Coordinates of C-alpha atoms in Angstrom, one line a residue:
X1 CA -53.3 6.6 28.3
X2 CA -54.4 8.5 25.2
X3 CA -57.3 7.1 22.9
X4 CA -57.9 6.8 19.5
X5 CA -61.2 5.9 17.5
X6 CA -61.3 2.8 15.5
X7 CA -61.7 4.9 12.5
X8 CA -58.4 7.2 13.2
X9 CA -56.6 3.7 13.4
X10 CA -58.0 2.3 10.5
X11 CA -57.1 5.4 8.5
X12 CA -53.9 5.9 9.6
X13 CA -53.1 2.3 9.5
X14 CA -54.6 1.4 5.8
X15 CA -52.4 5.2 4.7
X16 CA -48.8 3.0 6.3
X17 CA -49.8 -0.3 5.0
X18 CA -50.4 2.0 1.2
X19 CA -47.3 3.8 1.6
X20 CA -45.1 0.5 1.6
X21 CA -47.0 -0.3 -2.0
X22 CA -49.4 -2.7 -0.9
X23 CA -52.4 -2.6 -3.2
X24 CA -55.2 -0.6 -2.4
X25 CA -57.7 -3.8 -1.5
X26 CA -54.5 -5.5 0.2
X27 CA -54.3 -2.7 2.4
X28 CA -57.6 -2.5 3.8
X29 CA -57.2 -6.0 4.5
X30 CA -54.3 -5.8 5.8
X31 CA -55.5 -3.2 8.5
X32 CA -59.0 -4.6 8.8
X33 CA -57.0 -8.2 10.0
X34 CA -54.6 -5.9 12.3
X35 CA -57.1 -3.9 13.9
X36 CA -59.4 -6.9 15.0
X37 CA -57.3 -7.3 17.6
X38 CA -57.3 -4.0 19.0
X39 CA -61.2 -4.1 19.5
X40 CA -61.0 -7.7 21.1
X41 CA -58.4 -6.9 23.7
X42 CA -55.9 -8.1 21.6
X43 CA -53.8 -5.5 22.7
X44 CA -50.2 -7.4 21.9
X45 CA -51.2 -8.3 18.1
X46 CA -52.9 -5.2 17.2
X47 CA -51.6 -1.4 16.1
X48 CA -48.6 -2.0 18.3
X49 CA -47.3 -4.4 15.9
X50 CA -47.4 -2.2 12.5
X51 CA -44.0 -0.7 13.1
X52 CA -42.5 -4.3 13.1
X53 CA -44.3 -5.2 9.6
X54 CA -42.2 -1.9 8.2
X55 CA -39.3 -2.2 9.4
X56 CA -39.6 -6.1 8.0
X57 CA -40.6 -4.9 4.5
X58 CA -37.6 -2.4 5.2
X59 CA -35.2 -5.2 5.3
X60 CA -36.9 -7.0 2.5
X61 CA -38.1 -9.5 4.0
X62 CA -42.1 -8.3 3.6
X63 CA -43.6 -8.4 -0.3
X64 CA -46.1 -5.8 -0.6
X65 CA -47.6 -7.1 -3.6
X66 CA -47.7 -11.0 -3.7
X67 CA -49.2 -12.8 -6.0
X68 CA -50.9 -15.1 -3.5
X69 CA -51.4 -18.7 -5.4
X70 CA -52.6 -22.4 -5.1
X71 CA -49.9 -24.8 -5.6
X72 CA -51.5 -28.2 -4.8
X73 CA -54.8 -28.9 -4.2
X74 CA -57.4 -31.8 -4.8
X75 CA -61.4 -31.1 -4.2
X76 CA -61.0 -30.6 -0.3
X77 CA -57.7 -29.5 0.5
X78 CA -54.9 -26.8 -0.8
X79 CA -51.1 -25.7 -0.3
X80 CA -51.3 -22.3 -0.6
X81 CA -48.0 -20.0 -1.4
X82 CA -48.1 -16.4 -0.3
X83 CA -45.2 -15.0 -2.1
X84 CA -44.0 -13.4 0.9
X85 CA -46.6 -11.2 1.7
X86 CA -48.2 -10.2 4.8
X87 CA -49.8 -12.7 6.3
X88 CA -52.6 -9.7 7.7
X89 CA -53.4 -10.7 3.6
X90 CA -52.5 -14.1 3.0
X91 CA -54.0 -15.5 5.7
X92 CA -57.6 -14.0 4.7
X93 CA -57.3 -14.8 0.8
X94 CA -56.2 -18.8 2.3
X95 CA -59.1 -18.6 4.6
X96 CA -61.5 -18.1 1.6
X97 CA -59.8 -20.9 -0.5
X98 CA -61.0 -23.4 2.6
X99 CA -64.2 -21.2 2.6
X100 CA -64.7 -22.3 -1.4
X101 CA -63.9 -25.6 -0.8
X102 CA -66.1 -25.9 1.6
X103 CA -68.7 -25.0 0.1
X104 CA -68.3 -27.5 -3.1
X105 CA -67.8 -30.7 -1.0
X106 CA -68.7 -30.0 3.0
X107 CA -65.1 -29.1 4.1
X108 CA -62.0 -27.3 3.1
X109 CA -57.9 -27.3 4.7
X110 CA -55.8 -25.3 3.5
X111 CA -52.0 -25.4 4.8
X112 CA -50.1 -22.0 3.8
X113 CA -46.2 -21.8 3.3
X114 CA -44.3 -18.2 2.3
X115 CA -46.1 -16.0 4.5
X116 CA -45.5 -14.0 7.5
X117 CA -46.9 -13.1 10.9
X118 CA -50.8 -13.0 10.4
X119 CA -52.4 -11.1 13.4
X120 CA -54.7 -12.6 15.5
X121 CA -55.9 -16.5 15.4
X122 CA -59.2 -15.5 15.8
X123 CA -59.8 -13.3 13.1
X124 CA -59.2 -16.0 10.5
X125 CA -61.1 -18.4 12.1
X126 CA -64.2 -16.4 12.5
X127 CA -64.3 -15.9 8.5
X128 CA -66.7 -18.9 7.9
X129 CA -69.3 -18.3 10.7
X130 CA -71.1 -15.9 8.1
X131 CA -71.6 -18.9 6.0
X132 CA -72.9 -21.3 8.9
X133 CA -69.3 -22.8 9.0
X134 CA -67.0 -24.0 11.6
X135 CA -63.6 -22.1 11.2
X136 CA -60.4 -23.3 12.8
X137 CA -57.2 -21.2 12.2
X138 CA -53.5 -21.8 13.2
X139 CA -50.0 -20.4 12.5
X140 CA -46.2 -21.1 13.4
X141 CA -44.2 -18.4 14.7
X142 CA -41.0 -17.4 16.1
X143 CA -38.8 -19.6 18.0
X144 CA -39.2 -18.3 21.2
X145 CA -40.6 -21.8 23.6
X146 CA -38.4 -24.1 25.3
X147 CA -40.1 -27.4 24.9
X148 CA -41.1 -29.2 27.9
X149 CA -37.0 -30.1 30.0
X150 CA -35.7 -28.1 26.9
X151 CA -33.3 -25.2 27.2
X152 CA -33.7 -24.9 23.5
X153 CA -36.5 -22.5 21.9
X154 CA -37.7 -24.3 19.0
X155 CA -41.6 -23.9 18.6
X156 CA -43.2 -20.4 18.8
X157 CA -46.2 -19.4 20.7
X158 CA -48.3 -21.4 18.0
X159 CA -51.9 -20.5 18.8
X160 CA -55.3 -22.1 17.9
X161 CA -58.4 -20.4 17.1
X162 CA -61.7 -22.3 16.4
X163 CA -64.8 -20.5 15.9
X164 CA -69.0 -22.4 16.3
X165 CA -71.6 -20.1 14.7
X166 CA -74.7 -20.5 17.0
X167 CA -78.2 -18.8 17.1
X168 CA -79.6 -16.3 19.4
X169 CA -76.6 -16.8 21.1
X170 CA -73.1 -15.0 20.6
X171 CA -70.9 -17.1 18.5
X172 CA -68.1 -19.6 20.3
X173 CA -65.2 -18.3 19.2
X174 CA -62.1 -19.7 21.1
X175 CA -58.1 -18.2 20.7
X176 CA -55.5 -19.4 22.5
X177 CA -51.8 -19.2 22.4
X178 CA -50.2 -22.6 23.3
X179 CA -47.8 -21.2 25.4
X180 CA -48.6 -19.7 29.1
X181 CA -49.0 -16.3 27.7
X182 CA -48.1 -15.0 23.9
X183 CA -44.6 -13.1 23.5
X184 CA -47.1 -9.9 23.0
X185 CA -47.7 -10.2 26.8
X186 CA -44.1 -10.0 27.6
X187 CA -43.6 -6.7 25.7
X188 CA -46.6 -4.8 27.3
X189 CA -45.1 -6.1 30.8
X190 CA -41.8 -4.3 29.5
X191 CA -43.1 -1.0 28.0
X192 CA -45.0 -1.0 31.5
X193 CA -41.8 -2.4 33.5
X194 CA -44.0 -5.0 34.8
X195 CA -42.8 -8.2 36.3
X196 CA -44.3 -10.8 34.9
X197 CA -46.3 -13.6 36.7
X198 CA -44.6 -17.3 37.8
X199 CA -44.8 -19.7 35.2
X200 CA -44.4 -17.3 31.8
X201 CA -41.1 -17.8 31.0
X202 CA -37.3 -19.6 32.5
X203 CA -34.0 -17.8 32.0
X204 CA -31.5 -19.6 29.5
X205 CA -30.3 -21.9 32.3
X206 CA -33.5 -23.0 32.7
X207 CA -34.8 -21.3 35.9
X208 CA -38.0 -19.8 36.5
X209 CA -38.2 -16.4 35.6
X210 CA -40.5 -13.2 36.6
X211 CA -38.5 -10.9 34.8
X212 CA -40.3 -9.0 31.9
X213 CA -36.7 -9.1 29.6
X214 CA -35.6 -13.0 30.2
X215 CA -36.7 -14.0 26.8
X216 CA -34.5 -11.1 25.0
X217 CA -31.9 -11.9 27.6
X218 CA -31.4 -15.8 26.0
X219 CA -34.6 -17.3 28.2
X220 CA -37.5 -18.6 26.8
X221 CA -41.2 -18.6 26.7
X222 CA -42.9 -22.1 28.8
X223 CA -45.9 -24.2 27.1
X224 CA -49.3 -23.9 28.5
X225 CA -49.6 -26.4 31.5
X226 CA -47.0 -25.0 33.5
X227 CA -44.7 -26.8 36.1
X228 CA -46.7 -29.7 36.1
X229 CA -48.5 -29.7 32.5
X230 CA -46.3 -28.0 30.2
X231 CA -46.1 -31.8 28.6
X232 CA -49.7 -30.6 27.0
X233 CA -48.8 -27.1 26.0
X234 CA -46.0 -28.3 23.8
X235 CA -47.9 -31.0 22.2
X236 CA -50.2 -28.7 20.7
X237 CA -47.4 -26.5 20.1
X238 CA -45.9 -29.3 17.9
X239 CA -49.3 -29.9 16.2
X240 CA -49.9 -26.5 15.0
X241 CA -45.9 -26.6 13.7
X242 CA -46.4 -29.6 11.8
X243 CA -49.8 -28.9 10.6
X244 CA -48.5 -25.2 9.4
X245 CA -45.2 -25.8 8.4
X246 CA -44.4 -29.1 7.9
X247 CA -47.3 -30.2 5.6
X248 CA -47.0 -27.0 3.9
X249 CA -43.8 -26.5 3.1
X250 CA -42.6 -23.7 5.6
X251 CA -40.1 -23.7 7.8
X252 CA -41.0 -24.6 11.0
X253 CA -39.0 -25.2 14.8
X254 CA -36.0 -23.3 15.4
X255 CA -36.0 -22.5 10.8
X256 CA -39.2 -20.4 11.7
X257 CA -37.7 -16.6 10.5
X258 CA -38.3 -14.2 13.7
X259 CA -40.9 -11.6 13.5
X260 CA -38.1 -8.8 14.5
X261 CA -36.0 -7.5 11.8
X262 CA -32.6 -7.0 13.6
X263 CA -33.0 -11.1 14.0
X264 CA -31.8 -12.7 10.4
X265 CA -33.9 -15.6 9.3
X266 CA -31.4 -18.9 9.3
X267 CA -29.3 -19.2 6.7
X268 CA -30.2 -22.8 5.9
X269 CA -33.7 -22.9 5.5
X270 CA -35.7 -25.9 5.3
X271 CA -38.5 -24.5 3.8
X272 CA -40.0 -21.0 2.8
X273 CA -41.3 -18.5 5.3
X274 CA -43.5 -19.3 8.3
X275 CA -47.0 -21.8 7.9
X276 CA -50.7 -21.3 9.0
X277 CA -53.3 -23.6 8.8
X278 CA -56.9 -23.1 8.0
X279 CA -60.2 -25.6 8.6
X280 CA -63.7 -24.6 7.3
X281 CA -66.5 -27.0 8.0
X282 CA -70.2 -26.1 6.9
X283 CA -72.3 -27.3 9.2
X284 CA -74.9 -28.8 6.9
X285 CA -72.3 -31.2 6.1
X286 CA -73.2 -33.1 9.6
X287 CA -76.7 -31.7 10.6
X288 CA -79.3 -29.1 9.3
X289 CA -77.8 -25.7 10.2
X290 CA -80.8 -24.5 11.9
X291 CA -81.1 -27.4 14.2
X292 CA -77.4 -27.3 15.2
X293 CA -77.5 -23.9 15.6
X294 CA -80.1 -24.3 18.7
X295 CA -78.3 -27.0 20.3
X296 CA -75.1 -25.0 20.7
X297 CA -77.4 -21.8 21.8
X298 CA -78.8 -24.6 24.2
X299 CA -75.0 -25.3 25.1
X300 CA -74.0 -21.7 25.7
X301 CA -76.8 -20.6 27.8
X302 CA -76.3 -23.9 29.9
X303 CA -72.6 -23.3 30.5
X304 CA -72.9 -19.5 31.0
X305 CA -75.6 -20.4 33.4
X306 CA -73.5 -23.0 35.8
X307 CA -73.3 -21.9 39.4
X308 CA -70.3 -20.0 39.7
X309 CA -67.7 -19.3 42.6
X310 CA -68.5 -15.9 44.8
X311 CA -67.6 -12.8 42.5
X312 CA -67.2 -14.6 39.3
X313 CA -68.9 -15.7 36.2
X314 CA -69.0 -18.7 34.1
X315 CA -67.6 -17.4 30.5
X316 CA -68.2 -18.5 27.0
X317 CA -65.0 -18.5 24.7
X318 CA -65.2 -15.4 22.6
X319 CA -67.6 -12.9 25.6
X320 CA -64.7 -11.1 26.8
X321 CA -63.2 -10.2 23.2
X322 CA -67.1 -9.6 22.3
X323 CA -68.0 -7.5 24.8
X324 CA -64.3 -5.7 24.7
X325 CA -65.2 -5.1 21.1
X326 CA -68.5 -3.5 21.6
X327 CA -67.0 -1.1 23.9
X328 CA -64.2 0.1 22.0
X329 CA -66.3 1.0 19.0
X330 CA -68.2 3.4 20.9
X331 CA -65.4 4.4 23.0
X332 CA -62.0 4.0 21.3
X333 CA -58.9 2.0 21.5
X334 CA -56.5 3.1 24.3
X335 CA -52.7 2.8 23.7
X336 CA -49.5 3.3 25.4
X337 CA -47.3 5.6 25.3
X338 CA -44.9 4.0 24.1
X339 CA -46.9 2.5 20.8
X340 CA -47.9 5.4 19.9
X341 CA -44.3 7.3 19.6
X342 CA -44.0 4.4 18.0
X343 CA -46.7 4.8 15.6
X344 CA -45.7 9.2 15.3
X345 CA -42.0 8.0 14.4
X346 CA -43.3 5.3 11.3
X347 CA -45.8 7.6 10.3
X348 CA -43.3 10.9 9.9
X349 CA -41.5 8.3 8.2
X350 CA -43.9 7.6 5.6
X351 CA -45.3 10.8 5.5
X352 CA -48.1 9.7 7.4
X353 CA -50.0 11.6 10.1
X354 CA -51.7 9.8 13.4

């Protein structure tokens, strides 16, 4: 599997994202928000993903150059509208908006409408720790998840990230889809021709399904919780829809526009493009920073510390993506294959070399 620095990515990545007309500073964000989850592991989110934001500006359905805009707001909270931009941008500029509010009166939500696929969770959500902030971060997305007795796929892999700054200790930084696995898994399974494990995804009739292709073959994705909790799964699911989307003003359920451009976005909308949703809480707002800051050091080293089963450890939300990080700084990003013919075919496309 061939490997590429961070900084071959980034400047290959940040020359595609230009060539499409976003703005110069839009474009590093853009790739900076894209590329975050290449160093965490985030394999499924990262790189292999900027093919399908061109061929989604191809098809118009991708602004390069929104004008990114409050629409409502009172001293706490915001509707933001991102003109139809990439949400690699929106999401970041929203984040700050909650950041900002924050900062004036102890908290700040901010619930996005008109934007697209965003990246990683996690990446949004870490923006406030460097101002001794809590950061919670969630977004919509395609209709690919088959409620809980559903054959129907009307919520998307919905994820929540929320981040804890702490002291001496690594940040807690947790990102979760709510479904068993996010649709990303399911295409590295394919490009690999991977089965996929027992409890991922049902076939349209509603069996259980291993096979890497039964969501593209009419099936759907399962909530977290599996055969016996999937009940829990898609009541997060719904939260993060209705917190995105419905408060916002974006479509949301089966109205959510698919990330894919040979899939058309419905053609009776009920609202405008898909939703995140963005918390930041400073921490001074409910105890001095310093002194919450060693309790959750005291909270991390106590948890990573618990006895653990023969040949395992205890892990802290956030250590694997950390420590994935700091080894693919120093020794590049792998990809497959696949991505990066992928990546070749976009960039002789824009005239842009890898």
């Amino acid at each position: 599997m061939p490997t590429f620095s961070y900084s071959q990515l980034f400047t290959f990545t940040e020359s595609v994202f230009r060539a499409i007309g976003c703005p110069a500073d839009d474009a590093t964000l853009a790739t900076e928000t894209l590329l975050s989850a290449d160093l965490r592991g985030v394999d499924s989110h990262g790189v292999a993903r900027l093919v399908g934001y061109v061929r989604l500006w191809e098809a118009g359905r991708i602004n390069a150059t929104p004008r990114v805009g409050i629409t409502y707001e009172t001293p706490s909270t915001a509707v933001v509208d991102g003109d139809g931009g990439l949400g690699l941008v929106v999401g970041p500029k929203a984040m700050r908006v909650a950041i900002e509010k924050a900062q004036q009166v102890g908290t700040g939500w901010v619930s996005v409408k008109n934007s697209n696929h965003f990246g990683i969770a996690g990446y949004h959500a870490m923006l406030p720790l460097a101002h001794d902030m809590m950061g919670i971060a969630m977004t919509n997305a395609s209709p690919l998840v088959a409620p809980t007795y559903s054959l129907d796929r009307l919520l998307g892999t919905n994820p929540i990230a929320v981040a804890v700054p702490a002291g001496e200790q690594p940040d807690f930084v947790l990102d979760m889809a709510t479904t068993t696995a996010a649709n990303g898994k399911l295409e590295i399974a394919q490009r690999k021709g991977l089965p996929l494990p027992e409890g991922w995804a049902q076939t349209a009739d509603g069996q259980p399904s291993t096979d890497a292709n039964a969501v593209k073959n009419g099936g759907a994705l399962l909530p977290l919780g599996g055969a016996t909790g999937s009940h829990k799964g898609y009541g997060l699911g719904a939260v993060v829809d209705i917190f995105s989307a419905v408060l916002s003003g974006a479509n949301y359920g089966p109205w959510v526009p698919p990330f894919v451009a040979f899939l058309q976005p419905s053609a009776n909308p009920v609202g405008q493009g898909l939703g995140h949703f963005f918390g930041a809480m400073r921490v001074d707002a409910f105890r001095p920073a310093d002194e919450f800051k060693a309790h959750m050091d005291n909270w991390i080293s106590t948890f990573r510390s618990a006895q653990a089963v023969e040949g395992k450890k205890v892990l802290i939300p956030g250590d694997p993506e950390r420590e994935m990080a700091a080894h693919r700084l120093l020794e590049g990003i792998p990809l497959l294959d696949a991505v990066v013919k992928d990546l070749e075919g976009v960039g002789a496309k824009l005239g842009v070399k890898l």
